[in-house]
Amino acid sequence: TLAGIYAYQIGADTVITGVCETDFSGYPDCRDDFVKSMNTALVKGMDRALTIKTPLMWLNKAETWALADQYNALQLVRENTLTCYNGIIGDGCGDCPSCDLRKAGL
């Protein structure tokens, strides 16, 4: 929702998120059907076109890391992205299921 509001404010028509259903850890906001529903709600709520893109939706963590490495961005992605559900950027807390998946994929 926050990204949709920001997109609206700056006149963007696309929000890109790194959610991934294949590594689903019990978090419903990572599912494809949730993202599609959120996209519909944002379009109706803001009364303008907006698309949520999920390029990693069907990749597992190992494939995501390989993609980052392919683009010479492995360290950038590792240090500056948020997977941790305790809000710790980078390698995270190391205790939550999302951090476990991130570490196993790396």
Tab-separated table of C-alpha atoms in Angstrom:
chain	number	residue	atom	x	y	z
A	1	THR	CA	0.000	0.000	0.000
A	2	LEU	CA	2.775	2.429	0.903
A	3	ALA	CA	4.571	1.795	-2.393
A	4	GLY	CA	1.283	2.400	-4.242
A	5	ILE	CA	0.810	5.725	-2.476
A	6	TYR	CA	4.374	6.741	-3.278
A	7	ALA	CA	3.925	5.724	-6.922
A	8	TYR	CA	0.775	7.832	-7.072
A	9	GLN	CA	2.553	10.853	-5.583
A	10	ILE	CA	5.429	10.760	-8.062
A	11	GLY	CA	3.276	9.844	-11.060
A	12	ALA	CA	4.712	6.345	-11.525
A	13	ASP	CA	2.562	3.662	-13.093
A	14	THR	CA	4.568	0.645	-11.903
A	15	VAL	CA	5.585	-0.767	-8.526
A	16	ILE	CA	8.206	-3.530	-8.537
A	17	THR	CA	8.490	-5.878	-5.577
A	18	GLY	CA	10.753	-8.817	-4.822
A	19	VAL	CA	8.164	-11.132	-3.292
A	20	CYS	CA	8.470	-14.802	-4.143
A	21	GLU	CA	5.783	-17.469	-3.823
A	22	THR	CA	8.111	-20.407	-4.465
A	23	ASP	CA	9.884	-19.827	-1.133
A	24	PHE	CA	6.599	-19.172	0.687
A	25	SER	CA	7.322	-19.065	4.423
A	26	GLY	CA	3.753	-18.771	5.616
A	27	TYR	CA	3.460	-15.066	4.781
A	28	PRO	CA	0.289	-14.525	2.711
A	29	ASP	CA	1.533	-11.237	1.235
A	30	CYS	CA	4.118	-13.207	-0.786
A	31	ARG	CA	1.496	-15.103	-2.773
A	32	ASP	CA	0.680	-14.250	-6.372
A	33	ASP	CA	-3.071	-14.079	-5.690
A	34	PHE	CA	-2.472	-11.549	-2.895
A	35	VAL	CA	-0.368	-9.326	-5.161
A	36	LYS	CA	-3.018	-9.444	-7.887
A	37	SER	CA	-5.733	-8.562	-5.357
A	38	MET	CA	-3.630	-5.703	-3.972
A	39	ASN	CA	-3.052	-4.422	-7.500
A	40	THR	CA	-6.809	-4.406	-8.144
A	41	ALA	CA	-7.497	-2.626	-4.846
A	42	LEU	CA	-4.872	0.052	-5.527
A	43	VAL	CA	-6.213	0.727	-9.026
A	44	LYS	CA	-9.762	1.053	-7.698
A	45	GLY	CA	-8.715	3.084	-4.672
A	46	MET	CA	-6.589	5.553	-6.608
A	47	ASP	CA	-8.735	5.544	-9.752
A	48	ARG	CA	-5.717	5.342	-12.042
A	49	ALA	CA	-3.649	2.709	-13.784
A	50	LEU	CA	-0.975	1.037	-11.690
A	51	THR	CA	0.803	-2.259	-12.219
A	52	ILE	CA	2.584	-4.283	-9.550
A	53	LYS	CA	5.382	-6.322	-11.118
A	54	THR	CA	6.904	-9.345	-9.392
A	55	PRO	CA	9.901	-10.512	-11.445
A	56	LEU	CA	11.052	-12.932	-8.737
A	57	MET	CA	7.642	-14.506	-8.036
A	58	TRP	CA	8.452	-17.927	-9.475
A	59	LEU	CA	12.193	-18.049	-8.705
A	60	ASN	CA	13.585	-19.781	-5.640
A	61	LYS	CA	16.223	-18.049	-3.515
A	62	ALA	CA	19.129	-19.807	-5.241
A	63	GLU	CA	17.827	-18.645	-8.632
A	64	THR	CA	17.379	-15.120	-7.288
A	65	TRP	CA	20.978	-15.027	-6.021
A	66	ALA	CA	22.210	-16.411	-9.354
A	67	LEU	CA	20.324	-13.664	-11.192
A	68	ALA	CA	21.875	-10.986	-8.972
A	69	ASP	CA	25.299	-12.490	-9.602
A	70	GLN	CA	24.665	-12.591	-13.369
A	71	TYR	CA	24.122	-8.824	-13.273
A	72	ASN	CA	27.196	-8.267	-11.066
A	73	ALA	CA	24.927	-7.079	-8.273
A	74	LEU	CA	25.246	-9.898	-5.746
A	75	GLN	CA	26.889	-7.820	-3.027
A	76	LEU	CA	24.578	-4.864	-3.663
A	77	VAL	CA	21.501	-7.063	-3.360
A	78	ARG	CA	22.863	-8.924	-0.349
A	79	GLU	CA	23.629	-5.749	1.591
A	80	ASN	CA	20.690	-3.545	0.584
A	81	THR	CA	17.583	-5.707	0.415
A	82	LEU	CA	15.105	-6.701	3.088
A	83	THR	CA	14.000	-10.308	3.477
A	84	CYS	CA	13.878	-10.436	7.272
A	85	TYR	CA	10.453	-10.194	8.884
A	86	ASN	CA	12.136	-8.598	11.899
A	87	GLY	CA	13.104	-5.654	9.690
A	88	ILE	CA	16.871	-6.151	9.564
A	89	ILE	CA	18.296	-5.184	6.153
A	90	GLY	CA	21.022	-7.312	4.589
A	91	ASP	CA	21.634	-10.743	6.080
A	92	GLY	CA	18.776	-10.211	8.547
A	93	CYS	CA	18.239	-11.598	12.025
A	94	GLY	CA	19.108	-15.175	11.089
A	95	ASP	CA	16.194	-16.519	13.147
A	96	CYS	CA	13.004	-16.031	11.112
A	97	PRO	CA	11.922	-18.421	8.317
A	98	SER	CA	12.660	-15.795	5.639
A	99	CYS	CA	16.238	-15.384	6.848
A	100	ASP	CA	16.653	-19.175	6.875
A	101	LEU	CA	15.524	-19.362	3.224
A	102	ARG	CA	17.751	-16.457	2.231
A	103	LYS	CA	20.804	-18.068	3.821
A	104	ALA	CA	20.050	-21.521	2.373
A	105	GLY	CA	19.663	-20.052	-1.116
A	106	LEU	CA	22.938	-18.177	-0.919
